[in-house]
Coordinates of C-alpha atoms in Angstrom, one line a residue:
M1 CA 29.8 -37.7 22.0
T2 CA 26.4 -36.6 23.1
T3 CA 24.1 -37.4 26.1
V4 CA 20.6 -38.9 25.3
L5 CA 18.3 -39.9 28.1
G6 CA 21.2 -40.0 30.5
T7 CA 23.3 -42.2 28.3
R8 CA 26.5 -41.1 26.5
V9 CA 26.3 -42.3 22.9
E10 CA 28.3 -41.8 19.7
P11 CA 26.2 -39.9 17.2
A12 CA 25.5 -41.5 13.9
R13 CA 27.8 -40.3 11.1
L14 CA 25.4 -38.1 9.2
P15 CA 25.5 -34.7 7.5
R16 CA 25.1 -31.8 9.9
K17 CA 21.8 -30.6 8.5
P18 CA 18.9 -33.1 9.0
T19 CA 16.3 -33.5 6.3
P20 CA 13.6 -30.9 6.9
P21 CA 10.2 -32.2 8.0
P22 CA 7.3 -32.6 5.5
G23 CA 5.8 -29.2 5.2
A24 CA 9.1 -27.3 5.0
G25 CA 9.0 -26.8 1.3
V26 CA 7.1 -29.2 -1.0
R27 CA 4.8 -31.3 1.2
E28 CA 4.5 -35.0 0.6
E29 CA 1.2 -36.6 1.6
P30 CA 1.7 -38.6 4.9
R31 CA 0.6 -41.9 3.5
A32 CA 2.8 -41.5 0.4
A33 CA 5.9 -40.8 2.7
F34 CA 5.0 -43.7 4.9
E35 CA 4.6 -46.2 2.0
R36 CA 7.7 -44.8 0.2
F37 CA 9.9 -45.7 3.1
V38 CA 8.5 -49.1 3.8
R39 CA 8.6 -50.0 0.1
W40 CA 12.3 -48.9 0.1
T41 CA 13.1 -51.3 2.9
I42 CA 11.6 -54.1 0.8
E43 CA 12.8 -53.3 -2.7
V44 CA 16.2 -51.6 -2.1
E45 CA 17.4 -52.3 1.5
R46 CA 16.6 -56.0 1.7
P47 CA 18.5 -57.2 -1.3
A48 CA 21.6 -55.1 -0.5
L49 CA 21.8 -55.7 3.3
E50 CA 21.2 -59.4 3.0
I51 CA 24.6 -59.4 1.2
S52 CA 26.5 -56.7 3.1
L53 CA 25.6 -57.3 6.8
P54 CA 28.0 -59.3 8.9
P55 CA 26.9 -62.9 9.5
A56 CA 25.7 -62.5 13.1
E57 CA 23.7 -59.4 12.2
R58 CA 22.4 -60.9 9.0
S59 CA 21.0 -63.9 11.0
A60 CA 19.3 -61.7 13.6
F61 CA 17.8 -59.4 11.0
A62 CA 16.4 -62.3 9.0
D63 CA 13.3 -62.4 11.1
Y64 CA 12.4 -58.9 10.1
Y65 CA 12.9 -59.6 6.4
R66 CA 10.9 -62.8 6.8
A67 CA 7.8 -60.8 7.8
L68 CA 8.0 -58.7 4.6
P69 CA 6.8 -59.5 1.1
A70 CA 9.6 -60.4 -1.3
P71 CA 10.8 -57.7 -3.8
G72 CA 8.7 -57.9 -7.0
E73 CA 5.6 -59.3 -5.3
D74 CA 3.7 -56.1 -6.0
G75 CA 0.2 -57.3 -4.9
A76 CA 1.6 -58.6 -1.6
I77 CA 3.5 -55.4 -1.1
R78 CA 0.4 -53.3 -1.6
R79 CA -1.6 -55.4 0.9
Y80 CA 1.3 -55.2 3.4
L81 CA 1.5 -51.4 3.1
R82 CA -2.3 -51.1 3.4
G83 CA -2.3 -53.2 6.5
L84 CA 0.6 -51.4 8.1
W85 CA -1.1 -48.0 7.5
R86 CA -4.3 -49.2 9.1
G87 CA -2.5 -50.6 12.1
E88 CA -0.4 -49.3 15.0
A89 CA 2.4 -47.8 12.9
G90 CA -0.1 -46.0 10.7
W91 CA -1.8 -44.5 13.8
A92 CA 1.5 -43.1 15.1
A93 CA 2.5 -41.8 11.7
R94 CA -0.8 -39.9 11.3
W95 CA -0.3 -38.4 14.7
I96 CA 3.2 -37.2 13.8
A97 CA 2.0 -35.9 10.5
G98 CA -0.7 -33.9 12.3
R99 CA 1.8 -32.2 14.5
V100 CA 4.1 -31.5 11.5
R101 CA 1.2 -29.9 9.7
S102 CA 0.6 -27.6 12.7
G103 CA 4.1 -26.3 12.4
T104 CA 5.9 -28.3 15.1
R105 CA 8.5 -31.1 14.9
P106 CA 7.6 -33.7 17.5
V107 CA 10.2 -35.5 19.4
V108 CA 9.6 -39.3 19.4
L109 CA 11.2 -41.8 21.7
D110 CA 11.3 -45.3 20.2
A111 CA 11.5 -47.4 23.4
G112 CA 13.1 -50.7 22.6
S113 CA 14.0 -49.6 19.1
G114 CA 15.8 -52.8 18.1
F115 CA 16.9 -52.6 14.4
G116 CA 15.5 -49.1 14.1
T117 CA 12.8 -49.6 11.5
Y118 CA 10.2 -47.4 13.3
A119 CA 12.8 -44.8 14.3
M120 CA 13.6 -44.3 10.6
L121 CA 10.0 -44.5 9.6
Y122 CA 8.8 -41.8 12.0
A123 CA 11.8 -39.6 11.0
T124 CA 10.6 -39.9 7.5
M125 CA 7.2 -38.6 8.6
G126 CA 9.0 -35.5 10.0
A127 CA 9.7 -36.3 13.6
E128 CA 13.0 -36.0 15.5
V129 CA 13.5 -39.6 16.9
V130 CA 15.6 -41.1 19.7
G131 CA 15.9 -44.8 19.4
A132 CA 16.7 -46.4 22.8
D133 CA 17.6 -50.1 23.4
L134 CA 19.7 -52.1 25.8
R135 CA 21.5 -54.3 23.2
P136 CA 24.6 -52.8 21.5
D137 CA 24.3 -55.3 18.6
R138 CA 20.8 -54.1 17.8
L139 CA 21.9 -50.5 18.0
E140 CA 24.9 -51.1 15.8
T141 CA 22.7 -52.7 13.1
A142 CA 20.2 -49.8 13.4
A143 CA 23.1 -47.3 12.9
R144 CA 24.3 -49.3 9.9
R145 CA 20.8 -49.1 8.4
L146 CA 20.7 -45.4 9.0
R147 CA 24.0 -44.9 7.2
F148 CA 22.9 -47.1 4.3
H149 CA 19.6 -45.2 3.9
H150 CA 21.6 -41.9 3.7
E151 CA 24.1 -43.3 1.2
R152 CA 21.3 -44.6 -1.1
T153 CA 18.7 -41.7 -0.7
G154 CA 20.7 -38.7 0.3
A155 CA 18.2 -38.0 3.1
A156 CA 19.7 -37.3 6.6
L157 CA 17.0 -38.5 8.9
A158 CA 16.8 -36.9 12.3
V159 CA 17.5 -40.1 14.3
R160 CA 19.8 -40.7 17.2
Y161 CA 20.4 -44.1 18.9
A162 CA 21.3 -44.6 22.5
R163 CA 21.9 -47.6 24.8
A164 CA 19.6 -46.8 27.7
D165 CA 17.6 -48.5 30.4
L166 CA 14.3 -46.6 30.3
T167 CA 13.2 -47.7 33.7
R168 CA 15.9 -45.3 35.1
A169 CA 16.5 -41.6 34.7
W170 CA 15.6 -39.8 31.5
A171 CA 17.3 -36.6 30.5
Q172 CA 14.8 -35.5 27.8
D173 CA 11.1 -34.7 27.5
V174 CA 9.3 -36.1 24.4
D175 CA 6.0 -35.7 22.5
L176 CA 5.4 -39.4 21.7
V177 CA 6.7 -42.6 23.3
W178 CA 6.4 -45.5 20.9
V179 CA 6.6 -49.0 22.4
Y180 CA 6.1 -51.8 19.8
N181 CA 6.2 -55.4 21.0
A182 CA 8.3 -54.3 24.0
L183 CA 5.9 -53.5 26.9
S184 CA 5.8 -57.2 27.7
H185 CA 9.6 -57.1 28.3
I186 CA 10.1 -53.9 30.3
E187 CA 10.9 -54.5 34.0
P188 CA 10.1 -52.9 36.3
L189 CA 7.1 -51.7 34.2
D190 CA 5.8 -49.3 36.8
D191 CA 9.1 -47.4 36.8
F192 CA 9.0 -47.1 33.0
L193 CA 5.4 -45.8 33.0
G194 CA 6.3 -43.4 35.8
A195 CA 9.1 -42.0 33.6
V196 CA 6.7 -41.7 30.7
R197 CA 4.2 -39.8 32.9
R198 CA 7.0 -37.4 34.0
H199 CA 8.5 -36.8 30.6
L200 CA 5.6 -36.6 28.2
R201 CA 5.2 -33.0 27.1
P202 CA 1.8 -31.4 27.2
L203 CA -0.5 -33.1 24.6
G204 CA 2.0 -35.9 24.3
V205 CA 1.0 -39.6 24.1
L206 CA 2.3 -43.0 24.8
V207 CA 1.5 -45.4 21.9
V208 CA 1.7 -49.1 22.6
G209 CA 1.4 -51.7 19.9
D210 CA 1.5 -55.3 21.3
I211 CA 0.0 -58.7 21.1
N212 CA -3.4 -59.3 22.8
G213 CA -2.4 -61.3 25.9
G214 CA -6.0 -62.6 26.2
H215 CA -5.9 -64.5 22.8
P216 CA -6.1 -68.3 23.4
E217 CA -3.1 -69.0 21.1
H218 CA -0.9 -66.6 23.1
L219 CA -2.1 -68.1 26.4
R220 CA -1.1 -71.6 25.3
R221 CA 2.2 -70.5 24.0
L222 CA 3.1 -68.6 27.2
A223 CA 1.8 -71.2 29.7
A224 CA 5.3 -72.7 30.0
L225 CA 6.9 -69.3 30.7
R226 CA 4.5 -68.2 33.5
S227 CA 6.7 -69.7 36.2
D228 CA 9.7 -67.7 35.1
V229 CA 8.6 -64.3 33.9
R230 CA 11.6 -62.3 35.0
Q231 CA 15.2 -62.6 34.0
V232 CA 18.4 -60.4 34.2
Y233 CA 20.2 -59.1 31.1
V234 CA 23.9 -58.5 31.7
A235 CA 25.1 -55.8 29.3
P236 CA 28.7 -55.9 27.8
D237 CA 29.8 -53.3 30.4
G238 CA 28.7 -55.6 33.2
R239 CA 25.6 -53.6 34.2
R240 CA 22.6 -55.7 35.1
H241 CA 19.1 -55.0 33.8
A242 CA 15.8 -56.7 34.7
Y243 CA 14.0 -58.2 31.8
A244 CA 10.4 -59.6 31.6
V245 CA 9.7 -62.7 29.5
E246 CA 6.5 -62.1 27.5
R247 CA 4.4 -60.7 30.3
T248 CA 1.5 -59.9 28.1
F249 CA -1.7 -58.0 28.7
S250 CA -5.3 -58.5 27.7
P251 CA -7.1 -55.4 26.6
R252 CA -8.6 -54.9 30.0
E253 CA -5.3 -55.5 31.8
M254 CA -3.7 -53.0 29.4
R255 CA -6.1 -50.3 30.5
E256 CA -5.7 -51.2 34.2
V257 CA -1.9 -50.9 34.1
M258 CA -2.2 -47.5 32.4
V259 CA -4.6 -46.1 35.0
R260 CA -2.6 -47.5 37.9
N261 CA 0.4 -45.4 36.7
G262 CA -1.5 -42.1 36.3
L263 CA -2.2 -42.4 32.6
R264 CA -5.6 -42.3 30.8
V265 CA -6.3 -44.3 27.7
V266 CA -7.5 -41.9 25.0
H267 CA -7.7 -44.5 22.2
H268 CA -7.8 -48.3 22.2
E269 CA -8.4 -50.6 19.3
L270 CA -8.0 -54.3 18.5
Y271 CA -6.8 -56.0 15.3
W272 CA -8.1 -59.4 14.1
G273 CA -5.7 -59.8 11.2
G274 CA -6.1 -59.4 7.5
L275 CA -6.0 -55.6 7.7
G276 CA -4.5 -55.2 4.3
R277 CA -6.9 -57.6 2.5
L278 CA -10.2 -55.7 2.8
P279 CA -11.1 -53.1 0.2
Q280 CA -11.3 -49.6 1.6
P281 CA -15.1 -49.3 1.6
L282 CA -15.6 -52.6 3.5
Y283 CA -12.8 -51.7 5.9
A284 CA -14.0 -48.2 6.6
G285 CA -17.7 -49.2 6.9
L286 CA -17.3 -52.5 8.9
L287 CA -13.9 -53.3 10.4
R288 CA -12.6 -49.9 11.4
P289 CA -15.6 -49.1 13.6
L290 CA -15.3 -52.5 15.2
Q291 CA -11.6 -52.0 16.0
A292 CA -12.4 -49.2 18.4
R293 CA -14.9 -51.4 20.4
W294 CA -12.1 -53.1 22.4
W295 CA -14.6 -54.7 24.7
L296 CA -16.2 -56.8 21.9
A297 CA -14.9 -60.3 21.7
P298 CA -11.4 -59.3 22.9
S299 CA -10.1 -62.9 23.1
H300 CA -10.4 -63.2 19.3
A301 CA -8.1 -60.2 18.5
R302 CA -4.5 -61.0 17.9
R303 CA -3.1 -57.5 18.5
Q304 CA -4.0 -54.2 20.2
L305 CA -3.1 -50.5 20.1
A306 CA -3.4 -48.5 23.3
V307 CA -2.8 -44.7 23.3
A308 CA -2.5 -43.0 26.7
A309 CA -2.0 -39.5 27.9
V310 CA -1.0 -38.1 31.3
C311 CA -3.9 -37.7 33.8
R312 CA -4.4 -34.1 34.9
S313 CA -6.7 -35.2 37.7
G314 CA -7.6 -38.2 39.8
R315 CA -11.0 -38.5 38.0
E316 CA -9.4 -38.9 34.6
G317 CA -7.6 -42.1 35.5
A318 CA -10.8 -43.8 36.7
R319 CA -12.5 -43.4 33.3

């Protein structure tokens, strides 16, 4: 039994020595490692786990599989991989790879880790990852996936899972906090961002990938929820946790909430969809420069990436 972020958690049953990060021996190119893992989830994990998961877990995990191309659809898989590399996950993976190349193994907190896809992905890139979530069923499925990955590949990824409320005390400092489709659920948000500010190591970053709350389609879908944006999740142990129901942020609101909590946005980009369809020359010359201009037509973008660091002075937060 170990303690992670103030929560006692059973460690995953893995070999004692984790897989060394890229760079410790024969180095695999970051994009190749990234695509290899994602392709494995499609071509190996999906067919096997659809059969072996218990019914309740299989039903919950079906939404993840539904977003993936089917095994054998090579053209669709290539487009999916290209789009993923150009989006939020690719940005975080490149950041991790940069730290690994410099000779350090970054510690990543996957906040709201769910089924553990990104925790395993970033461990594949060379990070040490803590996946934290409130729901035991999600963590159990994530641990099952981690064991299955080791059984099939022989790789012992440096991933630990913990049931934790990240708006409360943390017991560990980290280099990168990854929040994917979860910022809109964290409550109280200011408490969480305050913990991020206190526990980011020097040069560390908060990386948020989420929907654009200013998109008309999202505004219509969420209109019925605006009168009830806070609920309470009661964990199996009886502990109560606040939970926000799709409290989304426009690009400008995203920046404002970061600044309010002593963080400065160091990178911000929008995604209009179809990232994997454009040929590289067209993407690099046209779409990629537009992505970083978050103030241009923000209501048309479907998703956004916001990267924030800790302010070292009052002036930084006002930028």
